[in-house]
Amino acid sequence: MLKFISLIGLLFAGGFAFKYGNNVSASNQLEIYKVLVTISALVFAVMGAWLSLLKVELESQAKNAKSVEDATAAVKKSREFIEPMTYSAMIIVASLFFTFCYYVMKDFQLESATVKYLRQFSFMFVTILTYCQLWTLMKVMFSGVDYTLGLSRISKERISELKRH
């Protein structure tokens, strides 16, 4: 259900951006792309560092799994780190592509109708990337909360166990 709502939001945001994109100059869009690159690089770095710290533990959990559920849980946990990194990498690549096109196309003389459509498509694309970035940040935030809650549960269990002995 959450994915369906997200898809509807994405389609609405993309349609809205396409309709009004011709009013947003390419230089203003370039600024949005620059911000997206910065945020994506930070997300990629943080999740990559976190994954590298937990890599050995996740591999051990997968190798020593006593059930299919245990092995699946280890894979699911690793996906929580890899998915935001993947989205971030895609955003960085798309932003680099836009930046390249921005500077190359400045020297071309295009018809005003073509420029209008290019702005609309470009703004729709940057809106979709921004939506994906927000989705990624939410996933990062919730994976951090989930990790902290799991750690808290383990800590409480251990404290209870220590108090009994």
Coordinates of C-alpha atoms in Angstrom, one line a residue:
M1 CA 0.0 0.0 0.0
L2 CA 2.8 2.4 0.9
K3 CA 4.5 1.7 -2.5
F4 CA 1.2 2.5 -4.3
I5 CA 0.8 5.8 -2.4
S6 CA 4.4 6.6 -3.2
L7 CA 3.9 5.9 -6.9
I8 CA 0.7 8.1 -7.0
G9 CA 2.7 10.9 -5.3
L10 CA 5.5 10.5 -7.8
L11 CA 3.2 10.6 -10.8
F12 CA 1.4 13.7 -9.4
A13 CA 4.7 15.5 -8.7
G14 CA 6.0 14.6 -12.1
G15 CA 2.8 15.8 -13.9
F16 CA 2.8 19.0 -11.8
A17 CA 6.4 19.6 -12.6
F18 CA 5.9 19.0 -16.3
K19 CA 3.0 21.4 -16.5
Y20 CA 4.9 24.3 -14.8
G21 CA 8.5 23.4 -15.8
N22 CA 8.7 25.8 -18.7
N23 CA 8.7 28.6 -16.1
V24 CA 11.8 27.4 -14.3
S25 CA 15.0 28.4 -16.0
A26 CA 17.8 25.9 -16.6
S27 CA 20.1 27.8 -14.3
N28 CA 17.6 27.5 -11.5
Q29 CA 17.3 23.8 -12.2
L30 CA 21.1 23.5 -12.1
E31 CA 21.1 24.8 -8.6
I32 CA 18.6 22.1 -7.6
Y33 CA 20.8 19.4 -9.2
K34 CA 23.8 20.7 -7.3
V35 CA 21.9 20.4 -4.0
L36 CA 20.8 16.9 -5.0
V37 CA 24.4 15.9 -5.7
T38 CA 25.5 17.1 -2.3
I39 CA 22.7 15.3 -0.4
S40 CA 23.2 12.1 -2.5
A41 CA 26.9 12.1 -1.8
L42 CA 26.3 12.4 1.9
V43 CA 23.7 9.7 1.9
F44 CA 26.0 7.4 -0.1
A45 CA 29.0 8.1 2.2
V46 CA 27.1 7.6 5.4
M47 CA 25.3 4.4 4.3
G48 CA 28.5 3.0 2.8
A49 CA 30.4 3.6 6.0
W50 CA 27.6 2.1 8.0
L51 CA 27.4 -0.9 5.7
S52 CA 31.2 -1.4 5.8
L53 CA 31.1 -1.4 9.6
L54 CA 28.3 -4.0 9.7
K55 CA 29.5 -6.1 6.7
V56 CA 31.3 -8.7 8.7
E57 CA 28.3 -9.1 11.1
L58 CA 25.8 -9.4 8.2
E59 CA 27.9 -12.0 6.4
S60 CA 28.3 -13.9 9.7
Q61 CA 24.5 -13.8 10.2
A62 CA 23.9 -15.1 6.7
K63 CA 26.5 -17.9 6.9
N64 CA 25.4 -19.0 10.4
A65 CA 21.7 -18.8 9.8
K66 CA 19.8 -21.6 11.4
S67 CA 16.7 -21.0 9.4
V68 CA 15.6 -19.4 6.1
E69 CA 14.1 -16.5 8.1
D70 CA 17.4 -15.8 9.7
A71 CA 19.2 -15.8 6.4
T72 CA 16.5 -13.6 4.8
A73 CA 16.7 -11.1 7.8
A74 CA 20.5 -10.7 7.1
V75 CA 19.9 -10.0 3.4
K76 CA 17.0 -7.6 4.2
K77 CA 19.3 -5.7 6.6
S78 CA 22.0 -5.3 4.0
R79 CA 19.3 -4.1 1.5
E80 CA 18.4 -1.3 3.9
F81 CA 21.9 0.1 3.4
I82 CA 22.4 -0.7 -0.3
E83 CA 19.0 0.7 -1.6
P84 CA 19.7 4.3 -0.4
M85 CA 23.2 4.0 -1.9
T86 CA 21.8 2.8 -5.2
Y87 CA 19.2 5.7 -5.4
S88 CA 22.0 8.2 -4.4
A89 CA 24.3 6.9 -7.1
M90 CA 21.5 7.1 -9.7
I91 CA 20.8 10.7 -8.6
I92 CA 24.5 11.6 -8.9
V93 CA 24.7 10.1 -12.4
A94 CA 21.5 11.9 -13.6
S95 CA 22.8 15.2 -12.1
L96 CA 26.1 14.8 -13.9
F97 CA 24.3 14.1 -17.1
F98 CA 22.1 17.2 -16.7
T99 CA 25.1 19.4 -15.8
F100 CA 26.9 18.2 -18.9
C101 CA 23.9 18.9 -21.1
Y102 CA 23.4 22.3 -19.5
Y103 CA 26.8 23.5 -20.5
V104 CA 26.8 21.8 -23.9
M105 CA 23.4 23.1 -24.9
K106 CA 24.1 26.7 -23.9
D107 CA 25.9 27.1 -27.3
F108 CA 23.0 25.7 -29.3
Q109 CA 20.3 27.9 -30.9
L110 CA 17.0 26.1 -30.4
E111 CA 13.5 27.1 -31.2
S112 CA 11.5 28.4 -28.3
A113 CA 9.0 25.5 -28.4
T114 CA 12.0 23.1 -28.1
V115 CA 13.4 25.0 -25.2
K116 CA 10.0 25.0 -23.5
Y117 CA 9.7 21.2 -23.8
L118 CA 13.3 20.7 -22.7
R119 CA 12.7 22.8 -19.6
Q120 CA 9.5 20.9 -18.9
F121 CA 11.1 17.5 -19.2
S122 CA 14.1 18.6 -17.3
F123 CA 12.1 20.1 -14.4
M124 CA 9.9 17.0 -14.3
F125 CA 13.1 14.9 -14.1
V126 CA 14.6 17.0 -11.3
T127 CA 11.3 16.8 -9.4
I128 CA 11.3 13.0 -9.7
L129 CA 14.9 12.9 -8.5
T130 CA 14.0 15.2 -5.6
Y131 CA 11.1 12.9 -4.7
C132 CA 13.4 9.9 -4.9
Q133 CA 15.9 11.7 -2.7
L134 CA 13.2 12.5 -0.1
W135 CA 12.1 8.8 -0.2
T136 CA 15.7 7.8 0.3
L137 CA 16.2 10.1 3.2
M138 CA 13.0 8.7 4.8
K139 CA 14.3 5.2 4.4
V140 CA 17.7 6.1 5.9
M141 CA 15.9 7.8 8.8
F142 CA 13.7 4.8 9.4
S143 CA 16.5 2.3 9.1
G144 CA 18.4 4.3 11.8
V145 CA 15.3 4.3 14.0
D146 CA 14.8 0.5 13.4
Y147 CA 18.4 -0.2 14.2
T148 CA 18.3 1.9 17.4
L149 CA 15.0 0.2 18.5
G150 CA 16.5 -3.2 17.8
L151 CA 19.6 -2.3 19.8
S152 CA 17.5 -1.0 22.6
R153 CA 15.5 -4.2 22.7
I154 CA 18.7 -6.3 22.9
S155 CA 20.0 -4.1 25.6
K156 CA 16.8 -4.4 27.7
E157 CA 16.9 -8.2 27.3
R158 CA 20.5 -8.3 28.4
I159 CA 19.9 -6.0 31.4
S160 CA 16.9 -8.2 32.5
E161 CA 19.1 -11.3 32.1
L162 CA 21.9 -9.7 34.2
K163 CA 19.5 -8.7 36.9
R164 CA 18.2 -12.3 37.2
H165 CA 21.7 -13.6 37.8

